[in-house]
mmCIF file of C-alpha atoms and ligand atoms in Angstrom:
data_model
loop_
_atom_site.group_PDB
_atom_site.id
_atom_site.type_symbol
_atom_site.label_atom_id
_atom_site.label_comp_id
_atom_site.label_asym_id
_atom_site.label_seq_id
_atom_site.Cartn_x
_atom_site.Cartn_y
_atom_site.Cartn_z
ATOM 1 C CA UNK U 19 -30.546 -98.673 -27.699
ATOM 2 C CA UNK U 20 -26.661 -99.701 -26.578
ATOM 3 C CA UNK U 21 -25.852 -102.723 -28.340
ATOM 4 C CA UNK U 22 -23.735 -105.919 -27.575
ATOM 5 C CA UNK U 23 -21.305 -106.872 -30.121
ATOM 6 C CA UNK U 24 -18.324 -109.456 -30.589
ATOM 7 C CA UNK U 25 -15.353 -108.108 -32.105
ATOM 8 C CA UNK U 26 -12.776 -110.598 -34.042
ATOM 9 C CA UNK U 27 -9.790 -108.267 -34.183
ATOM 10 C CA UNK U 28 -6.324 -109.061 -35.973
ATOM 11 C CA UNK U 29 -3.703 -109.007 -33.229
ATOM 12 C CA UNK U 30 -0.277 -109.219 -34.610
ATOM 13 C CA UNK U 31 2.659 -108.276 -31.906
ATOM 14 C CA UNK U 32 5.523 -107.688 -34.550
ATOM 15 C CA UNK U 33 5.786 -107.639 -38.574
ATOM 16 C CA UNK U 34 7.794 -110.917 -38.328
ATOM 17 C CA UNK U 35 5.604 -112.940 -36.281
ATOM 18 C CA UNK U 36 2.222 -114.678 -36.731
ATOM 19 C CA UNK U 37 -0.971 -112.974 -36.276
ATOM 20 C CA UNK U 38 -4.434 -114.050 -35.471
ATOM 21 C CA UNK U 39 -7.828 -112.822 -35.057
ATOM 22 C CA UNK U 40 -8.728 -112.695 -31.156
ATOM 23 C CA UNK U 41 -12.270 -112.420 -29.581
ATOM 24 C CA UNK U 42 -13.198 -109.427 -27.904
ATOM 25 C CA UNK U 43 -17.183 -108.932 -26.366
ATOM 26 C CA UNK U 44 -18.152 -105.256 -26.143
ATOM 27 C CA UNK U 45 -21.424 -104.138 -24.383
ATOM 28 C CA UNK U 46 -23.085 -100.828 -24.188
ATOM 29 C CA UNK U 47 -21.626 -99.689 -27.456
ATOM 30 C CA UNK U 48 -23.822 -96.548 -28.389
ATOM 31 C CA UNK U 49 -25.177 -96.398 -32.064
ATOM 32 C CA UNK U 50 -24.047 -92.488 -32.099
ATOM 33 C CA UNK U 51 -20.088 -93.721 -31.375
ATOM 34 C CA UNK U 52 -17.847 -93.453 -34.793
ATOM 35 C CA UNK U 53 -16.117 -96.768 -35.148
ATOM 36 C CA UNK U 54 -12.980 -95.595 -33.910
ATOM 37 C CA UNK U 55 -14.507 -94.191 -30.725
ATOM 38 C CA UNK U 56 -15.857 -98.036 -30.438
ATOM 39 C CA UNK U 57 -12.151 -99.183 -30.541
ATOM 40 C CA UNK U 58 -10.874 -96.624 -28.627
ATOM 41 C CA UNK U 59 -13.394 -97.740 -25.632
ATOM 42 C CA UNK U 60 -12.253 -101.261 -26.078
ATOM 43 C CA UNK U 61 -8.530 -99.787 -25.432
ATOM 44 C CA UNK U 62 -9.626 -98.091 -22.461
ATOM 45 C CA UNK U 63 -10.935 -101.374 -21.298
ATOM 46 C CA UNK U 64 -7.851 -103.385 -22.264
ATOM 47 C CA UNK U 65 -5.528 -100.867 -20.691
ATOM 48 C CA UNK U 66 -7.687 -100.511 -17.206
ATOM 49 C CA UNK U 67 -7.018 -104.112 -17.327
ATOM 50 C CA UNK U 68 -3.177 -104.056 -18.038
ATOM 51 C CA UNK U 69 -3.415 -105.477 -21.252
ATOM 52 C CA UNK U 70 -1.682 -104.636 -24.523
ATOM 53 C CA UNK U 71 -3.934 -102.147 -26.330
ATOM 54 C CA UNK U 72 -4.819 -102.751 -30.039
ATOM 55 C CA UNK U 73 -2.982 -100.809 -32.296
ATOM 56 C CA UNK U 74 -4.760 -98.959 -35.181
ATOM 57 C CA UNK U 75 -3.897 -95.671 -37.391
ATOM 58 C CA UNK U 76 -5.930 -92.465 -37.248
ATOM 59 C CA UNK U 77 -5.411 -88.937 -37.354
ATOM 60 C CA UNK U 78 -8.152 -86.152 -38.535
ATOM 61 C CA UNK U 79 -11.206 -88.882 -37.824
ATOM 62 C CA UNK U 80 -12.846 -86.672 -40.493
ATOM 63 C CA UNK U 81 -12.300 -88.564 -43.592
ATOM 64 C CA UNK U 82 -9.339 -85.840 -45.166
ATOM 65 C CA UNK U 83 -5.732 -87.514 -43.915
ATOM 66 C CA UNK U 84 -6.261 -91.159 -45.026
ATOM 67 C CA UNK U 85 -4.647 -92.430 -42.185
ATOM 68 C CA UNK U 86 -7.438 -94.997 -40.840
ATOM 69 C CA UNK U 87 -6.801 -98.216 -42.799
ATOM 70 C CA UNK U 88 -9.324 -101.205 -41.371
ATOM 71 C CA UNK U 89 -10.745 -104.010 -43.034
ATOM 72 C CA UNK U 90 -14.075 -104.527 -41.346
ATOM 73 C CA UNK U 91 -16.172 -107.738 -42.223
ATOM 74 C CA UNK U 92 -13.778 -108.086 -45.471
ATOM 75 C CA UNK U 93 -14.266 -104.515 -46.980
ATOM 76 C CA UNK U 94 -11.391 -101.836 -46.728
ATOM 77 C CA UNK U 95 -13.006 -98.654 -44.583
ATOM 78 C CA UNK U 96 -16.411 -100.929 -44.128
ATOM 79 C CA UNK U 97 -19.706 -100.912 -45.546
ATOM 80 C CA UNK U 98 -20.384 -97.688 -46.521
ATOM 81 C CA UNK U 99 -19.709 -96.140 -49.812
ATOM 82 C CA UNK U 100 -17.692 -93.208 -50.348
ATOM 83 C CA UNK U 101 -16.772 -93.162 -46.465
ATOM 84 C CA UNK U 102 -13.594 -93.689 -44.539
ATOM 85 C CA UNK U 103 -13.533 -95.995 -41.644
ATOM 86 C CA UNK U 104 -13.250 -92.721 -39.472
ATOM 87 C CA UNK U 105 -16.243 -91.816 -40.600
ATOM 88 C CA UNK U 106 -18.286 -95.127 -40.076
ATOM 89 C CA UNK U 107 -20.813 -95.051 -37.036
ATOM 90 C CA UNK U 108 -22.037 -97.801 -34.983
ATOM 91 C CA UNK U 109 -25.558 -97.502 -36.223
ATOM 92 C CA UNK U 110 -24.876 -98.980 -39.284
ATOM 93 C CA UNK U 111 -24.330 -102.488 -37.094
ATOM 94 C CA UNK U 112 -27.145 -104.315 -35.177
ATOM 95 C CA UNK U 113 -27.356 -105.823 -31.673
ATOM 96 C CA UNK U 114 -25.413 -108.748 -31.329
ATOM 97 C CA UNK U 115 -23.411 -108.623 -34.680
ATOM 98 C CA UNK U 116 -20.237 -109.936 -35.066
ATOM 99 C CA UNK U 117 -17.647 -107.949 -36.605
ATOM 100 C CA UNK U 118 -14.505 -108.819 -38.330
ATOM 101 C CA UNK U 119 -11.676 -106.137 -38.279
ATOM 102 C CA UNK U 120 -8.233 -106.640 -39.952
ATOM 103 C CA UNK U 121 -5.560 -104.555 -41.544
ATOM 104 C CA UNK U 122 -4.901 -103.732 -45.429
ATOM 105 C CA UNK U 123 -3.259 -106.993 -46.939
ATOM 106 C CA UNK U 124 -0.768 -106.470 -49.343
ATOM 107 C CA UNK U 125 2.814 -107.348 -49.787
ATOM 108 C CA UNK U 126 3.729 -103.718 -50.267
ATOM 109 C CA UNK U 127 1.984 -102.814 -46.798
ATOM 110 C CA UNK U 128 3.479 -104.737 -44.465
ATOM 111 C CA UNK U 129 1.811 -105.037 -40.995
ATOM 112 C CA UNK U 130 3.756 -103.070 -38.165
ATOM 113 C CA UNK U 131 1.456 -104.082 -35.303
ATOM 114 C CA UNK U 132 -2.035 -105.008 -34.895
ATOM 115 C CA UNK U 133 -4.321 -103.101 -37.383
ATOM 116 C CA UNK U 134 -1.110 -100.537 -38.459
ATOM 117 C CA UNK U 135 0.604 -101.443 -41.731
ATOM 118 C CA UNK U 136 3.518 -99.472 -43.426
ATOM 119 C CA UNK U 137 2.125 -97.407 -46.308
ATOM 120 C CA UNK U 138 5.599 -95.601 -46.752
ATOM 121 C CA UNK U 139 5.558 -97.436 -50.574
ATOM 122 C CA UNK U 140 2.880 -94.663 -51.285
ATOM 123 C CA UNK U 141 5.551 -91.715 -50.520
ATOM 124 C CA UNK U 142 8.219 -93.224 -52.297
ATOM 125 C CA UNK U 143 5.745 -93.398 -55.582
ATOM 126 C CA UNK U 144 5.281 -89.420 -54.743
ATOM 127 C CA UNK U 145 8.947 -88.690 -54.105
ATOM 128 C CA UNK U 146 9.394 -90.499 -57.864
ATOM 129 C CA UNK U 147 7.491 -87.981 -59.733
ATOM 130 C CA UNK U 148 4.195 -87.032 -57.902
ATOM 131 C CA UNK U 149 5.043 -83.271 -58.044
ATOM 132 C CA UNK U 150 5.695 -80.182 -60.479
ATOM 133 C CA UNK U 151 9.342 -79.291 -60.340
ATOM 134 C CA UNK U 152 9.325 -76.470 -63.037
ATOM 135 C CA UNK U 153 9.473 -72.693 -61.916
ATOM 136 C CA UNK U 154 5.336 -71.898 -62.572
ATOM 137 C CA UNK U 155 5.069 -68.731 -60.557
ATOM 138 C CA UNK U 156 3.466 -68.195 -57.508
ATOM 139 C CA UNK U 157 -0.286 -68.777 -56.730
ATOM 140 C CA UNK U 158 -1.395 -65.597 -58.375
ATOM 141 C CA UNK U 159 0.351 -66.708 -61.405
ATOM 142 C CA UNK U 160 -1.796 -69.738 -61.385
ATOM 143 C CA UNK U 161 -4.821 -68.425 -60.668
ATOM 144 C CA UNK U 162 -4.635 -66.189 -63.889
ATOM 145 C CA UNK U 163 -3.934 -69.141 -66.176
ATOM 146 C CA UNK U 164 -7.353 -69.681 -67.887
ATOM 147 C CA UNK U 165 -8.325 -73.549 -67.402
ATOM 148 C CA UNK U 166 -11.851 -74.824 -68.779
ATOM 149 C CA UNK U 167 -13.864 -75.687 -66.008
ATOM 150 C CA UNK U 168 -14.380 -79.471 -67.069
ATOM 151 C CA UNK U 169 -10.762 -79.810 -66.955
ATOM 152 C CA UNK U 170 -10.137 -77.700 -63.677
ATOM 153 C CA UNK U 171 -13.195 -80.129 -62.124
ATOM 154 C CA UNK U 172 -11.214 -83.473 -63.287
ATOM 155 C CA UNK U 173 -8.034 -82.404 -61.807
ATOM 156 C CA UNK U 174 -9.679 -81.199 -58.473
ATOM 157 C CA UNK U 175 -11.552 -84.985 -58.632
ATOM 158 C CA UNK U 176 -8.442 -86.848 -58.771
ATOM 159 C CA UNK U 177 -6.868 -84.322 -56.104
ATOM 160 C CA UNK U 178 -9.531 -85.524 -53.405
ATOM 161 C CA UNK U 179 -7.425 -88.796 -53.532
ATOM 162 C CA UNK U 180 -6.288 -89.018 -49.472
ATOM 163 C CA UNK U 181 -3.555 -92.001 -50.001
ATOM 164 C CA UNK U 182 -5.337 -94.265 -47.874
ATOM 165 C CA UNK U 183 -4.392 -97.622 -49.745
ATOM 166 C CA UNK U 184 -8.060 -98.828 -49.832
ATOM 167 C CA UNK U 185 -8.016 -99.609 -53.584
ATOM 168 C CA UNK U 186 -4.529 -101.463 -52.841
ATOM 169 C CA UNK U 187 -6.624 -103.617 -49.995
ATOM 170 C CA UNK U 188 -9.529 -104.478 -52.325
ATOM 171 C CA UNK U 189 -7.443 -105.543 -55.214
ATOM 172 C CA UNK U 190 -6.802 -109.165 -55.715
ATOM 173 C CA UNK U 191 -3.740 -108.175 -57.161
ATOM 174 C CA UNK U 192 -2.917 -105.655 -54.823
ATOM 175 C CA UNK U 193 -2.703 -103.066 -57.723
ATOM 176 C CA UNK U 194 -1.670 -99.241 -56.911
ATOM 177 C CA UNK U 195 -3.260 -98.393 -60.040
ATOM 178 C CA UNK U 196 -5.788 -96.100 -58.611
ATOM 179 C CA UNK U 197 -3.796 -94.254 -56.329
ATOM 180 C CA UNK U 198 -0.982 -93.571 -58.779
ATOM 181 C CA UNK U 199 -3.667 -92.781 -61.972
ATOM 182 C CA UNK U 200 -5.239 -90.124 -59.272
ATOM 183 C CA UNK U 201 -2.076 -88.602 -58.500
ATOM 184 C CA UNK U 202 -1.095 -88.469 -62.032
ATOM 185 C CA UNK U 203 -4.491 -87.338 -63.297
ATOM 186 C CA UNK U 204 -4.305 -84.159 -61.213
ATOM 187 C CA UNK U 205 -0.945 -82.953 -62.066
ATOM 188 C CA UNK U 206 -0.924 -83.802 -65.660
ATOM 189 C CA UNK U 207 -4.219 -82.418 -66.490
ATOM 190 C CA UNK U 208 -3.511 -79.095 -65.446
ATOM 191 C CA UNK U 209 -1.150 -76.618 -67.752
ATOM 192 C CA UNK U 210 1.616 -76.333 -64.879
ATOM 193 C CA UNK U 211 1.999 -80.156 -65.051
ATOM 194 C CA UNK U 212 2.003 -81.171 -68.641
ATOM 195 C CA UNK U 213 5.839 -80.544 -69.402
ATOM 196 C CA UNK U 214 6.909 -83.030 -66.933
ATOM 197 C CA UNK U 215 4.122 -85.711 -67.903
ATOM 198 C CA UNK U 216 6.424 -88.156 -69.511
ATOM 199 C CA UNK U 217 8.953 -88.440 -67.108
ATOM 200 C CA UNK U 218 6.203 -88.377 -63.963
ATOM 201 C CA UNK U 219 4.492 -91.258 -65.588
ATOM 202 C CA UNK U 220 7.471 -93.359 -66.260
ATOM 203 C CA UNK U 221 9.141 -92.492 -62.650
ATOM 204 C CA UNK U 222 5.693 -93.187 -60.836
ATOM 205 C CA UNK U 223 4.951 -96.358 -62.484
ATOM 206 C CA UNK U 224 8.389 -97.842 -62.043
ATOM 207 C CA UNK U 225 8.390 -97.065 -58.272
ATOM 208 C CA UNK U 226 5.052 -98.729 -58.027
ATOM 209 C CA UNK U 227 6.359 -101.892 -59.786
ATOM 210 C CA UNK U 228 9.494 -101.871 -57.676
ATOM 211 C CA UNK U 229 7.312 -101.595 -54.347
ATOM 212 C CA UNK U 230 5.836 -104.951 -55.164
ATOM 213 C CA UNK U 231 2.066 -103.829 -56.018
ATOM 214 C CA UNK U 232 0.434 -105.848 -59.050
ATOM 215 C CA UNK U 233 -0.835 -104.892 -61.951
ATOM 216 C CA UNK U 234 -4.502 -103.953 -63.062
ATOM 217 C CA UNK U 235 -6.835 -106.195 -64.591
ATOM 218 C CA UNK U 236 -10.488 -103.969 -64.518
ATOM 219 C CA UNK U 237 -11.955 -105.645 -61.620
ATOM 220 C CA UNK U 238 -13.170 -102.184 -60.270
ATOM 221 C CA UNK U 239 -12.917 -103.399 -56.580
ATOM 222 C CA UNK U 240 -10.810 -100.260 -56.049
ATOM 223 C CA UNK U 241 -13.458 -97.606 -57.495
ATOM 224 C CA UNK U 242 -16.019 -99.570 -55.302
ATOM 225 C CA UNK U 243 -14.130 -99.088 -52.019
ATOM 226 C CA UNK U 244 -12.078 -95.555 -52.445
ATOM 227 C CA UNK U 245 -13.797 -93.305 -49.968
ATOM 228 C CA UNK U 246 -13.160 -90.595 -52.342
ATOM 229 C CA UNK U 247 -14.777 -92.495 -55.229
ATOM 230 C CA UNK U 248 -11.859 -91.731 -57.705
ATOM 231 C CA UNK U 249 -13.148 -93.336 -60.895
ATOM 232 C CA UNK U 250 -11.327 -96.029 -62.663
ATOM 233 C CA UNK U 251 -11.511 -93.617 -65.762
ATOM 234 C CA UNK U 252 -7.908 -92.400 -64.112
ATOM 235 C CA UNK U 253 -6.446 -95.549 -64.808
ATOM 236 C CA UNK U 254 -7.387 -95.617 -68.566
ATOM 237 C CA UNK U 255 -5.635 -92.020 -68.627
ATOM 238 C CA UNK U 256 -2.548 -93.276 -66.778
ATOM 239 C CA UNK U 257 -2.296 -96.216 -69.434
ATOM 240 C CA UNK U 258 -2.450 -93.543 -72.572
ATOM 241 C CA UNK U 259 -0.005 -91.578 -70.335
ATOM 242 C CA UNK U 260 2.429 -94.349 -69.942
ATOM 243 C CA UNK U 261 2.085 -95.649 -73.571
ATOM 244 C CA UNK U 262 2.766 -92.289 -75.081
ATOM 245 C CA UNK U 263 5.597 -91.650 -72.693
ATOM 246 C CA UNK U 264 7.104 -95.100 -73.739
ATOM 247 C CA UNK U 265 6.708 -94.276 -77.272
ATOM 248 C CA UNK U 266 8.337 -90.496 -76.622
ATOM 249 C CA UNK U 267 11.299 -92.301 -74.838
ATOM 250 C CA UNK U 268 11.828 -94.795 -77.978
ATOM 251 C CA UNK U 269 11.828 -97.695 -75.235
HETATM 252 S S1 SF4 Q 421 -7.580 -93.459 -54.949
HETATM 253 FE FE1 SF4 Q 421 -8.946 -93.714 -53.437
HETATM 254 S S2 SF4 Q 421 -8.674 -95.623 -52.092
HETATM 255 FE FE2 SF4 Q 421 -6.925 -95.426 -53.195
HETATM 256 S S3 SF4 Q 421 -5.192 -93.842 -52.068
HETATM 257 FE FE3 SF4 Q 421 -6.512 -92.706 -53.057
HETATM 258 S S4 SF4 Q 421 -8.321 -91.979 -51.820
HETATM 259 FE FE4 SF4 Q 421 -7.430 -93.944 -51.158
HETATM 260 S S1 FES Q 422 -8.353 -90.556 -39.866
HETATM 261 FE FE1 FES Q 422 -7.999 -88.950 -41.337
HETATM 262 S S2 FES Q 422 -9.185 -90.100 -43.135
HETATM 263 FE FE2 FES Q 422 -9.720 -91.628 -41.351
#
């Protein structure tokens, strides 16, 4: 059954101008459409009327790139757990619903236009230390290093972070701790990443602070909205690593 919906969508022409929620009534929405396909169809209508299309980010549309970044009815990525907004389908809503769509809200993620935010702060955190720079051989050498199964699985679970930023958007402190801790964990848990563990922890956390992300007060909102269900136990690991690095550096 096609649905009729009222959308309240954040429109903001540029970073330094005031934005506001604008109402759109949409009809004939198929329950089988993805949320982004529904927005595509709204944009086709706007463009056919000569109006400005709603800007929003997306790329893979299958939950792997981390580009989609919409707050749907107050929840980053919408109502389904472990799901990116590009994987959300309209059958999750009912005929006659009103749906509010907003961008990520955080000082470190300024709005570019409408629903698009600038997440380059995450890139700078990775640039600060989210890599292994020692010579650890090629892929065959890596495969030859015996790593306990539980350690390999923890590292792989942490590597599942797609850098979407929903954890920041959900946190009342706009903390990037879940993102940073996932990136730190997936490197430092493995033997190839261990030698640079201290430098990495100090550099990435310093960069996150410099970007204006807040601290962590253990609210757990980040874990609740994370589409990859990254656990907050990563944040505890990051804190241990950071403290050890501070002590080792004699700070
Ligand atoms: S930890 Fe989760 S919510 Fe945060 S950036 Fe990574 S995938 Fe997105
Ligand atoms: S568009 Fe790639 S994760 Fe949503």
